[in-house]
Short mmCIF file of C-alpha atoms and ligand atoms in Angstrom, two decimals:
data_model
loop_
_atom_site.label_atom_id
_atom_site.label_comp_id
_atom_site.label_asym_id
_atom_site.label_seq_id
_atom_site.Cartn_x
_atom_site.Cartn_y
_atom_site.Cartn_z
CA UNK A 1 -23.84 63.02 -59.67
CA UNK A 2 -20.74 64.41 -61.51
CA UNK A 3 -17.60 64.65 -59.24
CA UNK A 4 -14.36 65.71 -59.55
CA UNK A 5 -11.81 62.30 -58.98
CA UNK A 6 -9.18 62.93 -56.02
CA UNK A 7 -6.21 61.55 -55.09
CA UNK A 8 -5.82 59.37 -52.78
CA UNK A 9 -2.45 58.75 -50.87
CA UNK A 10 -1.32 55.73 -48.99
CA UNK A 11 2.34 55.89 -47.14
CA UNK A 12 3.99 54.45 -44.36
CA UNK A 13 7.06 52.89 -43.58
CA UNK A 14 7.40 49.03 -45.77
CA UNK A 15 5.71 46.56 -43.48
CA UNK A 16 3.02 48.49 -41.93
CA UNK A 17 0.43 46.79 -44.28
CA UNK A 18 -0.14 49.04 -47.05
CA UNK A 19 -0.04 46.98 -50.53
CA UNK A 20 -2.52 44.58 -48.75
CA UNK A 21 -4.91 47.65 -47.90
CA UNK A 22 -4.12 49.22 -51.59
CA UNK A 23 -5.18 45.65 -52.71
CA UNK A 24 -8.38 45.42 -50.59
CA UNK A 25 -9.78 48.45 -51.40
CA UNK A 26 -9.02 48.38 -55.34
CA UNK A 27 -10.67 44.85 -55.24
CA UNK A 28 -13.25 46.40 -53.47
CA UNK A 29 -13.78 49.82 -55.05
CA UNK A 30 -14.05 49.92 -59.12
CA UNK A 31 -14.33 53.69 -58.99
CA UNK A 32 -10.14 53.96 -58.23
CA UNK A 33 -7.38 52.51 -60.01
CA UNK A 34 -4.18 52.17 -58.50
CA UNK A 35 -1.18 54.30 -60.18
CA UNK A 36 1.62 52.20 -61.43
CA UNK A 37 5.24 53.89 -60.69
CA UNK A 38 8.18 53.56 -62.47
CA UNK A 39 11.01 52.18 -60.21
CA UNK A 40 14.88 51.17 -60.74
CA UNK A 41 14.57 48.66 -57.93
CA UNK A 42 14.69 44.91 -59.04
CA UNK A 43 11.37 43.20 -59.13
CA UNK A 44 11.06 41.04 -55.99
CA UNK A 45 9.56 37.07 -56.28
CA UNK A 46 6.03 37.66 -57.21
CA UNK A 47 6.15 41.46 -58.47
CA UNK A 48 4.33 41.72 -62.25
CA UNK A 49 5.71 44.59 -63.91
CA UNK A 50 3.37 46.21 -65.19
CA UNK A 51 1.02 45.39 -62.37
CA UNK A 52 3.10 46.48 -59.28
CA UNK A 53 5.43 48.65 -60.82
CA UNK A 54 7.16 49.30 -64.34
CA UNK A 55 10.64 48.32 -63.90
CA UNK A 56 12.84 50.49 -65.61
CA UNK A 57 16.66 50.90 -65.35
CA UNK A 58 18.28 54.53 -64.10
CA UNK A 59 18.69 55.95 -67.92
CA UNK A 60 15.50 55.75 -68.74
CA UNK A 61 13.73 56.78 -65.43
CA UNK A 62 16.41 59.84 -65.47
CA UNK A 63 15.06 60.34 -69.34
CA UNK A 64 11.36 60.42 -68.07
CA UNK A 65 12.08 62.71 -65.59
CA UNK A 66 13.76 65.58 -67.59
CA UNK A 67 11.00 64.81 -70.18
CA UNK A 68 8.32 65.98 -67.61
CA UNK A 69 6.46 62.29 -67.71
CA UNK A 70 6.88 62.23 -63.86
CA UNK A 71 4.34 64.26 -61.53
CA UNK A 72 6.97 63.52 -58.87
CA UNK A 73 9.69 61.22 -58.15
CA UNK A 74 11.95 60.75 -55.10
CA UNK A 75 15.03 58.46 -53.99
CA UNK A 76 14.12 55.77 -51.65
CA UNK A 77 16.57 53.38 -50.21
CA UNK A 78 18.70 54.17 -52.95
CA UNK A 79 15.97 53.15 -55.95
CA UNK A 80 14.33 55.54 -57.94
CA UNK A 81 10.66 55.60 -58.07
CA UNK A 82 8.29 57.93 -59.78
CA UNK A 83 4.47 58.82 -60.56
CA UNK A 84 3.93 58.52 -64.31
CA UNK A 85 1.94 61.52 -65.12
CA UNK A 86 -0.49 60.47 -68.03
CA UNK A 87 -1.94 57.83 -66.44
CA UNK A 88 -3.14 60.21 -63.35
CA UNK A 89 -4.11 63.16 -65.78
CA UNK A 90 -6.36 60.36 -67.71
CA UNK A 91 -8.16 58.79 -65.42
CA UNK A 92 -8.88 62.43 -63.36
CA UNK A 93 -10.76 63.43 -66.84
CA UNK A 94 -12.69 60.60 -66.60
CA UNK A 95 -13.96 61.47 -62.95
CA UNK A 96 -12.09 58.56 -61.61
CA UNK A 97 -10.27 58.37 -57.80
CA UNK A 98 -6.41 57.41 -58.29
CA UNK A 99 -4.32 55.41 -55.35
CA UNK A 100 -1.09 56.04 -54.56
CA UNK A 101 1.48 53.92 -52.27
CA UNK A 102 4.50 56.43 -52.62
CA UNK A 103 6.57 58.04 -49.59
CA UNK A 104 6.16 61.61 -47.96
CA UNK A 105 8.62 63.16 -50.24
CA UNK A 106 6.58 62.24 -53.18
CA UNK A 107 3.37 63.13 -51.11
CA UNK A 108 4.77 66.57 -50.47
CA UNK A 109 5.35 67.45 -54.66
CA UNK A 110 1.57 65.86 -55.06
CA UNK A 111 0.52 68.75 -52.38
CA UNK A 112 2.44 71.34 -54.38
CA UNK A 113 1.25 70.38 -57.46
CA UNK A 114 -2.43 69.41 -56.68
CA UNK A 115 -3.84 70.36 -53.39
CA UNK A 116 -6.97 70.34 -53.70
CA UNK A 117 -7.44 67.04 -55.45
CA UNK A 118 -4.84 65.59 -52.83
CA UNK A 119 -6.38 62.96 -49.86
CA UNK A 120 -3.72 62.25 -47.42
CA UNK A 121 -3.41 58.96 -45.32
CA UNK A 122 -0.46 58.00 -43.26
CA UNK A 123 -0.90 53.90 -41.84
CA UNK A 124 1.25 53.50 -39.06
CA UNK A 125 2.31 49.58 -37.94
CA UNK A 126 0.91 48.89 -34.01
CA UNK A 127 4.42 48.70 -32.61
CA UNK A 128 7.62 48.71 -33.75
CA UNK A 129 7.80 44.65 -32.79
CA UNK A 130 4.81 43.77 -35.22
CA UNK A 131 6.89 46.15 -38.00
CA UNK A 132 9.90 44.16 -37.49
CA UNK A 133 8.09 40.58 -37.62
CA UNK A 134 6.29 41.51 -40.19
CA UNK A 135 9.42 42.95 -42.37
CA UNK A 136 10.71 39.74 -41.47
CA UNK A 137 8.33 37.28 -42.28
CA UNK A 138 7.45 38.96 -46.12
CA UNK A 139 10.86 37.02 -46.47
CA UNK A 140 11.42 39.03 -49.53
CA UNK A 141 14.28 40.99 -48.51
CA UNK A 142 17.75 40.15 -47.56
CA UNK A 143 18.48 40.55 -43.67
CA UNK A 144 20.48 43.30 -44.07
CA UNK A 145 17.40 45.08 -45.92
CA UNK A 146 15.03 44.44 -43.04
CA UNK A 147 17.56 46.28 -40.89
CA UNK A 148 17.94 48.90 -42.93
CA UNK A 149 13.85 49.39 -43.84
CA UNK A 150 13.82 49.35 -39.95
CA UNK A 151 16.20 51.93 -39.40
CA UNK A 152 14.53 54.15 -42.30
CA UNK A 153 11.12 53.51 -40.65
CA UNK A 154 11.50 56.33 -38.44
CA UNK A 155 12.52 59.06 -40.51
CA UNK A 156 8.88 58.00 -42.60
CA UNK A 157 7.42 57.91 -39.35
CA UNK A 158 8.51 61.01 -38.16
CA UNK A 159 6.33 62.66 -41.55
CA UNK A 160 3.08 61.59 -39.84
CA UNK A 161 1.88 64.89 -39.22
CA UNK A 162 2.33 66.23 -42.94
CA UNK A 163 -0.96 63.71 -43.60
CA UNK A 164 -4.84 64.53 -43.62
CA UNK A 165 -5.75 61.03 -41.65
CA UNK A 166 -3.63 58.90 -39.26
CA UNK A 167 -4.62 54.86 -39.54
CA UNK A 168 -3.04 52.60 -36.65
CA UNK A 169 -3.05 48.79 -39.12
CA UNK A 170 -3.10 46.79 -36.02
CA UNK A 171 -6.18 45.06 -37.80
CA UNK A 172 -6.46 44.90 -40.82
CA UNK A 173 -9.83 44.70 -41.46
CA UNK A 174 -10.30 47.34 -39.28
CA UNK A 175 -8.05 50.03 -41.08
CA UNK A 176 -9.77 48.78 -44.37
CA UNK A 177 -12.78 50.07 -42.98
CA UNK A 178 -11.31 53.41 -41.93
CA UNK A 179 -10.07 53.66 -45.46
CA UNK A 180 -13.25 53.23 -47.18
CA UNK A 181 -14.90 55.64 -44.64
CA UNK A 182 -12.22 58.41 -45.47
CA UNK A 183 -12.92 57.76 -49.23
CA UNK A 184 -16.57 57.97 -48.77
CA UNK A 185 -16.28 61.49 -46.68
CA UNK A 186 -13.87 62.94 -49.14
CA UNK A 187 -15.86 61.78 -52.32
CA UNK A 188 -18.70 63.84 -50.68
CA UNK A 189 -17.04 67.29 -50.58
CA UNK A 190 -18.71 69.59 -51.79
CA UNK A 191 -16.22 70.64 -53.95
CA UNK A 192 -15.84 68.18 -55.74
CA UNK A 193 -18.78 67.70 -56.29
CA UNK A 194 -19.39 69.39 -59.79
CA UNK A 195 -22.60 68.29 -60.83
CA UNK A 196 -24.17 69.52 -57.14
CA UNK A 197 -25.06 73.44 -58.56
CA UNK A 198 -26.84 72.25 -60.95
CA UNK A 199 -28.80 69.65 -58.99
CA UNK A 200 -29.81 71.76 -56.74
CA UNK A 201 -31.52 74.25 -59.34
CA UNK A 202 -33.41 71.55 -60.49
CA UNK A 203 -34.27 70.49 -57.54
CA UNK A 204 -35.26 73.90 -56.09
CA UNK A 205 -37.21 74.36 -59.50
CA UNK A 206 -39.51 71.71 -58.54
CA UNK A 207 -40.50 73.23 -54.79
P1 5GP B 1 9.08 49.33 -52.13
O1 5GP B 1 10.48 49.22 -52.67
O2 5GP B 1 8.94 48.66 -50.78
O3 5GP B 1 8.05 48.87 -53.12
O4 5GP B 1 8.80 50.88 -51.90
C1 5GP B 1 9.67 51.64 -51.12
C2 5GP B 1 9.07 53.00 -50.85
O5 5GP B 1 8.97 53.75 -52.06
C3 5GP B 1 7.67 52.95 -50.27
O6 5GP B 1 7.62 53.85 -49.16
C4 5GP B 1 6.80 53.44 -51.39
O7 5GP B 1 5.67 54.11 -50.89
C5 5GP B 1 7.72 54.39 -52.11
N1 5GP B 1 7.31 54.60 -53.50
C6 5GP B 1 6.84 53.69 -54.38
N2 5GP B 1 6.54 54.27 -55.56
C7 5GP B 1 6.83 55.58 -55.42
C8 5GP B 1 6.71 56.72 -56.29
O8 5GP B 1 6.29 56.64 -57.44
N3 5GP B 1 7.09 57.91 -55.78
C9 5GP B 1 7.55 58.06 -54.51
N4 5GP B 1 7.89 59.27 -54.09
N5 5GP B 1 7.67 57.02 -53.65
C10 5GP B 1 7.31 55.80 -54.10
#
């Protein structure tokens, strides 16, 4: 049946598991495609651009920006990053689902801009111990960047409430599951679903 595609927003403070859930479920799911951002951060070992982001230096994301390329953008630990717009508008006409890993200030300009279409998740680590061990072993980061995504941890944290559905990753198989649940209730709106009016004329044709 014809549906409208939504949007479907991941955040949560670094280390709480989200890239490996965004990864699971896009493996998983061929009906959503994950929306690339545009960052200024360096690429860390094992980062495609491209694949995980577009890396992009601060003239050119600042260009974008005033061009009106970006549906939103935000500063995060003092990197730019940004939701190219095209990409989003594209695969919407299509009738596909689009994932986003971005942070509640970019979740807040996606509710502005596109309510209705917007799916909110929030994954919260199971402690702030596992956070920390985690942040540590990913090994990607300097030390002094695991103490600071710590410290920034709570201020995402404290955004928890501004979110639709409330995942606790303490398994991750677990919150996969809860994921693909909330994308199976949400596909089934009625709202969305476009193709339902006439559907049920032909189906109430037939009785
Ligand atoms: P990281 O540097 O660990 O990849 O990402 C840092 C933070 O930036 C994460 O909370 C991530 O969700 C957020 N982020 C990544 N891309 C975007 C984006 O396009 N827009 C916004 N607002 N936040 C983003």
């Amino acid at each position: 049946m014809a549906r409208r595609g939504l949007l479907l927003v991941m955040s949560s403070p670094s280390g709480a598991g989200k890239t490996t859930l965004s990864r699971m479920l896009l493996a998983a799911d061929s009906n959503i495609t994950m929306s690339v951002s545009v960052t200024t951060r360096k690429p860390r070992p094992g980062e495609v651009d491209g694949r995980d982001y577009h890396f992009i230096a601060k003239d050119a994301f600042t260009a974008e920006a005033e061009a009106g390329g970006l549906l939103e953008w935000a500063e995060v630990f003092g990197n730019f990053y940004g939701t190219p717009k095209k990409p989003v508008e594209q695969a919407l006409a299509q009738g596909r689902d689009v994932l986003f890993d971005i942070d509640w200030q970019g979740t807040q300009q996606l509710a502005e801009a596109m309510k209705d279409d917007l799916v909110r998740v929030f994954i919260l680590p199971p402690s702030a111990e596992e956070l920390h061990e985690r942040l540590i072993r990913r090994n990607q980061d300097a030390a002094s960047i695991v103490a600071k995504r710590m410290a920034e941890a709570s201020r995402e944290i404290s955004h928890w409430a501004e979110y639709d559905y409330v995942i606790v990753n303490d398994d991750v198989d677990r919150a996969f599951a809860q994921i693909q649940a909330v994308l199976t209730a949400e596909r089934l709106r009625r709202r969305r679903l476009t193709g339902l009016t006439q559907f049920v004329r032909d189906l109430t044709k037939g009785l």
